[in-house]
Coordinates of C-alpha atoms in Angstrom, one line a residue:
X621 CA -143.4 127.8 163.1
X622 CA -143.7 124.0 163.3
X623 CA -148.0 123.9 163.4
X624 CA -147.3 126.6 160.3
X625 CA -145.7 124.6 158.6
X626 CA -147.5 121.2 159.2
X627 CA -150.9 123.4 158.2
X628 CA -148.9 124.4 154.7
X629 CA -148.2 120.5 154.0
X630 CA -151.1 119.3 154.9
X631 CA -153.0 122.1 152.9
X632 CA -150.7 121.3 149.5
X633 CA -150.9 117.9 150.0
X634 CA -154.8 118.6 149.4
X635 CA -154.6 120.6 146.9
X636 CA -152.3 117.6 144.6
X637 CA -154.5 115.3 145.7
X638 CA -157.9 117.4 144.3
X639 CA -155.6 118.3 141.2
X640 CA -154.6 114.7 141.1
X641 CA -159.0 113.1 141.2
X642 CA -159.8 116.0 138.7
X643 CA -156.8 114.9 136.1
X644 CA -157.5 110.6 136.9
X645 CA -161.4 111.8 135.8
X646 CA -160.7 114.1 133.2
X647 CA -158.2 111.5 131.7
X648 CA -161.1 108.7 132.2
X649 CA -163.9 110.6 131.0
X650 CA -161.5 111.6 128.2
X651 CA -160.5 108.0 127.4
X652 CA -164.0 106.4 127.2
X653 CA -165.9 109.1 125.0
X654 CA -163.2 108.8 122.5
X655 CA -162.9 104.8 123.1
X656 CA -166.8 104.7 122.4
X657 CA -166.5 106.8 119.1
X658 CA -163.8 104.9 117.9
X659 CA -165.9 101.5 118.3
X660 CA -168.9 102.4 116.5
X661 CA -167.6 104.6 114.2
X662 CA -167.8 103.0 111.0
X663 CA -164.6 104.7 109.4
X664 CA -162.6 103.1 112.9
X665 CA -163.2 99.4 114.5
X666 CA -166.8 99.5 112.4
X667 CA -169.0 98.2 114.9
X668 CA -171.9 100.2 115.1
X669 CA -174.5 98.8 117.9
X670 CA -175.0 101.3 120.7
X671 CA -177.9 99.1 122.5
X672 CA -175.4 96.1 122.7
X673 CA -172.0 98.5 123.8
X674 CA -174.1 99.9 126.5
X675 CA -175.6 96.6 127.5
X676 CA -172.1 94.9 127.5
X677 CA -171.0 98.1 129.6
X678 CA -173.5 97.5 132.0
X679 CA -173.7 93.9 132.3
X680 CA -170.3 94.3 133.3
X681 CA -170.5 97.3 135.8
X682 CA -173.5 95.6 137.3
X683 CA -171.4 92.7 138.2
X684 CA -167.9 94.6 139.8
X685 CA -170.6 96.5 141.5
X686 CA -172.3 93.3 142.9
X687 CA -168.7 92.2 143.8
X688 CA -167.0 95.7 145.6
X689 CA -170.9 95.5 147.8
X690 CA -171.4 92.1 148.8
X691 CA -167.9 90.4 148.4
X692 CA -165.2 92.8 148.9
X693 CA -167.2 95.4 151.3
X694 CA -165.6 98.3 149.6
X695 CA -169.1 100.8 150.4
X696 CA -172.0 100.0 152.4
X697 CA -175.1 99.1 150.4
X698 CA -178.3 101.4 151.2
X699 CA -181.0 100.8 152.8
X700 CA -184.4 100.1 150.8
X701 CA -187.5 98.5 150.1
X702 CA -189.3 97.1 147.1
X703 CA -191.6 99.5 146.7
X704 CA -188.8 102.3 147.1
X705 CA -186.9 100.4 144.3
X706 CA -189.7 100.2 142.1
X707 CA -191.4 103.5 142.6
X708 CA -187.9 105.1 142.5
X709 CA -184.9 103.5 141.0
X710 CA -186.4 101.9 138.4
X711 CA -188.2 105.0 136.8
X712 CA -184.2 106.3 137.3
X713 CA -182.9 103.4 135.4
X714 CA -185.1 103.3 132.6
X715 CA -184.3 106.9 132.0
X716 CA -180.5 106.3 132.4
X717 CA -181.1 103.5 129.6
X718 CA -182.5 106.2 127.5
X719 CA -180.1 108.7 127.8
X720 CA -177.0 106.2 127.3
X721 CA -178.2 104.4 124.4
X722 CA -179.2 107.7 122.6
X723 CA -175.5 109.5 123.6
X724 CA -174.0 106.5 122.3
X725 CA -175.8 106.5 119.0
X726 CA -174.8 109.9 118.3
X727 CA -171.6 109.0 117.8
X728 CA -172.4 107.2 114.9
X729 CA -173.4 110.4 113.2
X730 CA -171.7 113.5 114.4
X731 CA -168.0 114.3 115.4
X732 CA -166.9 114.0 119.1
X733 CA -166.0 117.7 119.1
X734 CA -169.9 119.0 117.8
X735 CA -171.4 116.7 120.7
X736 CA -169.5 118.2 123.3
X737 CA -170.7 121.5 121.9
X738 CA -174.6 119.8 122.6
X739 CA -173.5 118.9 126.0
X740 CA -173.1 122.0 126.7
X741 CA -177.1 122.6 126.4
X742 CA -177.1 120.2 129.6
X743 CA -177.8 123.3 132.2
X744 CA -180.3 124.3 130.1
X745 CA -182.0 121.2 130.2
X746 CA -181.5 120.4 133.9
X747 CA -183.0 124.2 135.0
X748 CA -185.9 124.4 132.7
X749 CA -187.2 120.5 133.6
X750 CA -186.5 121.7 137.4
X751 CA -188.6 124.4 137.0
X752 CA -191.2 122.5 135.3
X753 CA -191.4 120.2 138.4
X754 CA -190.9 122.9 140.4
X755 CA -187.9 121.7 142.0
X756 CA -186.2 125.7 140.5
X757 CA -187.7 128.7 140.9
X758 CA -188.2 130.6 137.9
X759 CA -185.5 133.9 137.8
X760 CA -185.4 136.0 134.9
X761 CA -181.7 136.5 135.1
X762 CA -181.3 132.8 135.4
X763 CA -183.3 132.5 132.2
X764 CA -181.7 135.3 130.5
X765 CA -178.0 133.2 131.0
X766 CA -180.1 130.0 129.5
X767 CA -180.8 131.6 126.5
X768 CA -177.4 132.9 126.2
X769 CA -175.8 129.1 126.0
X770 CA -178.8 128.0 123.6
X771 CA -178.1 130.5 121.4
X772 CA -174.2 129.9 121.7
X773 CA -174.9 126.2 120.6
X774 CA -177.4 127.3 118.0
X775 CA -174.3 129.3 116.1
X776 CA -171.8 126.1 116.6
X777 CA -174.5 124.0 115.5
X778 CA -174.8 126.6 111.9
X779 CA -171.3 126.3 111.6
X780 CA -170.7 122.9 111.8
X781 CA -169.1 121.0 108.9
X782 CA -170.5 118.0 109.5
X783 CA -174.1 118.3 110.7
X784 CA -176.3 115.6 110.5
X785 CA -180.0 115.9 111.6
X786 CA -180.4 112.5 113.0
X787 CA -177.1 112.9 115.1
X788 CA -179.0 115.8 116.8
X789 CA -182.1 114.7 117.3
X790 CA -180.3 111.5 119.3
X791 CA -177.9 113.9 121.0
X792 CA -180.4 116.7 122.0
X793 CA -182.6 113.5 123.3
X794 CA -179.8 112.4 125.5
X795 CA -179.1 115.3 126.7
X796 CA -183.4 116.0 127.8
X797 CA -183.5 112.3 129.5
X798 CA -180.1 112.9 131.5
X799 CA -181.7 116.0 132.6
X800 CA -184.9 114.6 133.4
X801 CA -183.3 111.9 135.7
X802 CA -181.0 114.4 137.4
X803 CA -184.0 116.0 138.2
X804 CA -185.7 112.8 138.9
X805 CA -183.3 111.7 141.6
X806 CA -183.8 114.7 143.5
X807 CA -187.8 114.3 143.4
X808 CA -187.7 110.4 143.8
X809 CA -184.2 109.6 145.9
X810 CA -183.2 112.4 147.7
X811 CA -186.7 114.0 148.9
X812 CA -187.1 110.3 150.6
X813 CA -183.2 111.1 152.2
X814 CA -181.6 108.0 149.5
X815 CA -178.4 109.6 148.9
X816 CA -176.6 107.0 146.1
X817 CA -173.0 107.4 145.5
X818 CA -171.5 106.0 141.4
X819 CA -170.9 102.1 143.4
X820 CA -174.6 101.9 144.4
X821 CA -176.1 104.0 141.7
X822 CA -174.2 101.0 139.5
X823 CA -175.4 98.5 142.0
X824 CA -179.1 99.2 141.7
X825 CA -179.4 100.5 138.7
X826 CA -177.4 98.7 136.0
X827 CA -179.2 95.6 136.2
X828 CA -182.6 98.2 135.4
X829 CA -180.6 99.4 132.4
X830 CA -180.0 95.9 131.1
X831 CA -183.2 94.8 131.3
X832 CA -184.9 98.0 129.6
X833 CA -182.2 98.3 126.9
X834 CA -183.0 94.2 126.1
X835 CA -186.6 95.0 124.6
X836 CA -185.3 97.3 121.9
X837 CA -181.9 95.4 121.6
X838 CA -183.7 92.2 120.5
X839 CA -186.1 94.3 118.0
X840 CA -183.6 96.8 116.4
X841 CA -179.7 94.9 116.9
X842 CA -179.9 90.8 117.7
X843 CA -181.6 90.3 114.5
X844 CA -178.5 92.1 112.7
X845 CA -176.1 90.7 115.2
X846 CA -177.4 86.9 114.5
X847 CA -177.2 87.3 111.0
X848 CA -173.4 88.6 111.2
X849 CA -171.7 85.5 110.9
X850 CA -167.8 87.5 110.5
X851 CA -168.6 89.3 113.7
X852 CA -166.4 87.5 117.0
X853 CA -166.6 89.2 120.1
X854 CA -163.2 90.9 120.6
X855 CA -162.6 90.2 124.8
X856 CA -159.7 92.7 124.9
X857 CA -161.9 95.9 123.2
X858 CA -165.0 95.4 124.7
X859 CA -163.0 94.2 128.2
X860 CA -161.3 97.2 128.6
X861 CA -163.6 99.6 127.3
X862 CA -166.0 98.7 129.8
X863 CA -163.6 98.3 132.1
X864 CA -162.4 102.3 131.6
X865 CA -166.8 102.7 131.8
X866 CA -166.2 101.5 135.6
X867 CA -163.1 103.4 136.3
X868 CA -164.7 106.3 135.2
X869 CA -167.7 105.3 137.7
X870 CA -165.0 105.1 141.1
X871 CA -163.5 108.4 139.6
X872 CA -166.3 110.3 139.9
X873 CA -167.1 108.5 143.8
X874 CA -163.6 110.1 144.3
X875 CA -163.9 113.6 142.8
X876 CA -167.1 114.1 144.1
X877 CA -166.1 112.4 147.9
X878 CA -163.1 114.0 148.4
X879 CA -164.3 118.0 146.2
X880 CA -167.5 118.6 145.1
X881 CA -170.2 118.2 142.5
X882 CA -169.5 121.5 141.7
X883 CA -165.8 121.1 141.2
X884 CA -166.7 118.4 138.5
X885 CA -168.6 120.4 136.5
X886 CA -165.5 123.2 136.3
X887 CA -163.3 120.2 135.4
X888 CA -165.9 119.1 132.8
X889 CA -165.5 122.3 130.8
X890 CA -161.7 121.5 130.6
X891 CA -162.1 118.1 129.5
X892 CA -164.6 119.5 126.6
X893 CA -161.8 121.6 125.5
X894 CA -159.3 119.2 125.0
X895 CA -161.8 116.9 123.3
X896 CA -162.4 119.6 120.9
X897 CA -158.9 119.8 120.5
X898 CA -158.0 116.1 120.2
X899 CA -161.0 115.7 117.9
X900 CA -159.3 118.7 115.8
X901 CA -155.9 117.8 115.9
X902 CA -155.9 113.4 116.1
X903 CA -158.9 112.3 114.3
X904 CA -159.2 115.0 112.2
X905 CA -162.8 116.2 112.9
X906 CA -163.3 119.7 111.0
X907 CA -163.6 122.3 113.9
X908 CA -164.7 125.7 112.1
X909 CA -164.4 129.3 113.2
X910 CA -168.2 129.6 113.3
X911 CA -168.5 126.4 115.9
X912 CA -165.6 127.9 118.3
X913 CA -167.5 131.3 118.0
X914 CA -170.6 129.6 119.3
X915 CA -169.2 127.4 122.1
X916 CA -167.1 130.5 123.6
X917 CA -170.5 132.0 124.3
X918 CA -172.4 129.1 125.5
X919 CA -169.1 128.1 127.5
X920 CA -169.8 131.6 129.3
X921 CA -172.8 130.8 129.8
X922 CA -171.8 127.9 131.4
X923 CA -168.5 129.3 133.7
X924 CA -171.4 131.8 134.6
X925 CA -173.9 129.4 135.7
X926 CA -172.1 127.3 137.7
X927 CA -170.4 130.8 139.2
X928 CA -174.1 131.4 140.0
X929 CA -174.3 128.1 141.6
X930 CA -171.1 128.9 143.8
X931 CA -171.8 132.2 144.9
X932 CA -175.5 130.7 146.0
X933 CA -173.9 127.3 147.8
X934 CA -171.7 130.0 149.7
X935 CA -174.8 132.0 150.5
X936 CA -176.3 129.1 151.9
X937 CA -173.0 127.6 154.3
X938 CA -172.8 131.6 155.4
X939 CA -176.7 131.5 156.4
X940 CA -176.2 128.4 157.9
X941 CA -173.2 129.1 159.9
X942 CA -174.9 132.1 161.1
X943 CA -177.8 130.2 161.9
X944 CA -176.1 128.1 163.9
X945 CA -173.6 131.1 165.9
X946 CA -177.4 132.5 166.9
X947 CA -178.5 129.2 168.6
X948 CA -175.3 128.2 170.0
X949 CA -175.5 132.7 171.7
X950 CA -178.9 132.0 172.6
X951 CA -178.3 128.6 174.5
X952 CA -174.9 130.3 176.1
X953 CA -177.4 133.3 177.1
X954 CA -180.1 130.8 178.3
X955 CA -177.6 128.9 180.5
X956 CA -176.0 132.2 181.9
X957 CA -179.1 133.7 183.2
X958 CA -180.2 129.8 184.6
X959 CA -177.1 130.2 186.6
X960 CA -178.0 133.7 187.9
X961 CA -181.5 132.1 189.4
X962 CA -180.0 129.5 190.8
X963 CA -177.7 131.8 192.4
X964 CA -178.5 131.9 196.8
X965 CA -179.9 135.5 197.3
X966 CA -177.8 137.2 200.3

């Protein structure tokens, strides 16, 4: 009764703590969309620069990463050459530059709830770039569900109060770059066995992102910024925004450490939701029958897809495991019948 009942605490105290990573990175994830939207909204604080937000985000990432790797010790750094670095990170980087400064300039143009519906294209992107680097195999079925979400986005996109053209060209090209390097860090990192988790993804790539997001920062934004004499950097905005930019980072270290990948992408769906909602009900964003139509479909496309990916990972641990009961039989068997030849003969 007494190992029972240990097993049952231990078991619920795993369960809060799960519940507890997936609400501290729902509430951060949460907290720094709609912190980005309001600063470069130009109806809220008015400050629309998405190359120097990012770049102030990761100038300031790059450095509490520096810090938690080489002062504090908090993770190990990895392992890795030059050439590594260059062949592989930095391809990673200057994609990641891409993706954020294009995200973030949606938000200048379209309502936090309709990007959230765009998001949800993200699958899509990921499987059909995997396929075209043959990282995926190509499955009808699979394919059939991909079309589903488009087509689910394609209805919230017609009924959309709101729609801006611009807005989705920058949003639909986020969402094809973040696919592209998700894809890429399987082909470049992990084929090579580089496994980085959010500290050392910050640690070695940030200082990439700054550096490719300072060619088209001093073309399209310093020029505007210099002549801005009224603008003063606000410390406690930009300070804590990029602060919650970081927190959102270790989050995700913890979710994914401590779950799964898998587990973040189920919690991702909720934290759409309630954006939706908040962007309905707080700032007032017009959320129409017609989008809510659409997202319900591509959101089952989406609870569907990663059901897929579920079912599959449990395939895989059950084939493994199995795999693993055979060798360990064979080597008992090999080791029984080497006893019965060593065996004296009477």
């Amino acid at each position: 009764m007494g190992k029972g009942g240990s097993l049952s605490e231990g078991v619920i105290k795993n369960i809060i703590l799960s519940y507890t990573y997936v609400a501290i990175w729902i509430f951060l994830s949460f907290t720094v969309i709609v912190y980005n939207k309001y600063i470069l909204d130009k109806k809220m604080y008015n400050w629309p620069f998405p190359i120097s937000l990012t770049m102030i985000h990761m100038s300031f990432c790059s450095t509490l990463a520096f810090l938690l790797i080489k002062v504090f010790n908090f993770v190990e750094p990895v392992s890795m050459s030059r050439d590594t670095y260059l062949r592989s990170v930095v391809p990673i980087g200057a994609l990641y530059s891409l993706s954020l400064w294009l995200s973030n300039s949606a938000y200048i143009y379209l309502s936090v709830s309709f990007i959230q519906m765009l998001k949800a294209l993200m699958p899509v992107a990921v499987y059909s770039i995997g396929v075209l680097f043959k990282k995926e195999g190509f499955k009808p079925e699979t394919m059939v569900n991909m079309l589903s979400i488009s087509f689910g986005v394609a209805i919230a996109a017609y009924g959309e109060a709101r729609f801006d053209v611009w807005g989705v060209i920058l949003q639909l090209g986020a969402v094809a770059f973040e696919a592209t390097r998700l894809v890429m860090i399987q082909i470049l990192l992990a084929s090579k066995g580089i496994t980085l988790n959010p500290i050392t993804s910050l640690y070695y790539v940030a200082p990439c992102c700054l550096a490719f997001l300072s060619v088209p920062w001093i073309v399209v934004e310093f020029p505007v910024l210099r002549d801005t004499s009224s603008f003063h950097f606000d410390y406690l905005v930009f300070g804590t925004n990029s602060f919650c930019a970081f927190a959102l980072n270790l989050a995700v270290f913890l979710l994914v450490g401590k779950t799964s990948a898998l587990t973040m992408n189920v919690a991702g769906v909720v934290k759409d939701w309630l954006l939706i909602a908040f962007s309905w009900s707080v700032i007032k964003d017009t959320v129409t029958p017609i989008n809510l139509f659409g997202y319900g479909i591509a959101f089952l496309g989406v609870a569907y897809y990663n059901h897929a990916k579920l079912r599959a990972l449990k395939a895989k641990e059950a084939q493994k495991s199995a795999q693993q009961s055979d060798e360990e039989s064979g080597r008992l068997l090999e080791e029984k019948e080497g006893g019965r030849k060593n065996e004296p003969d009477n």
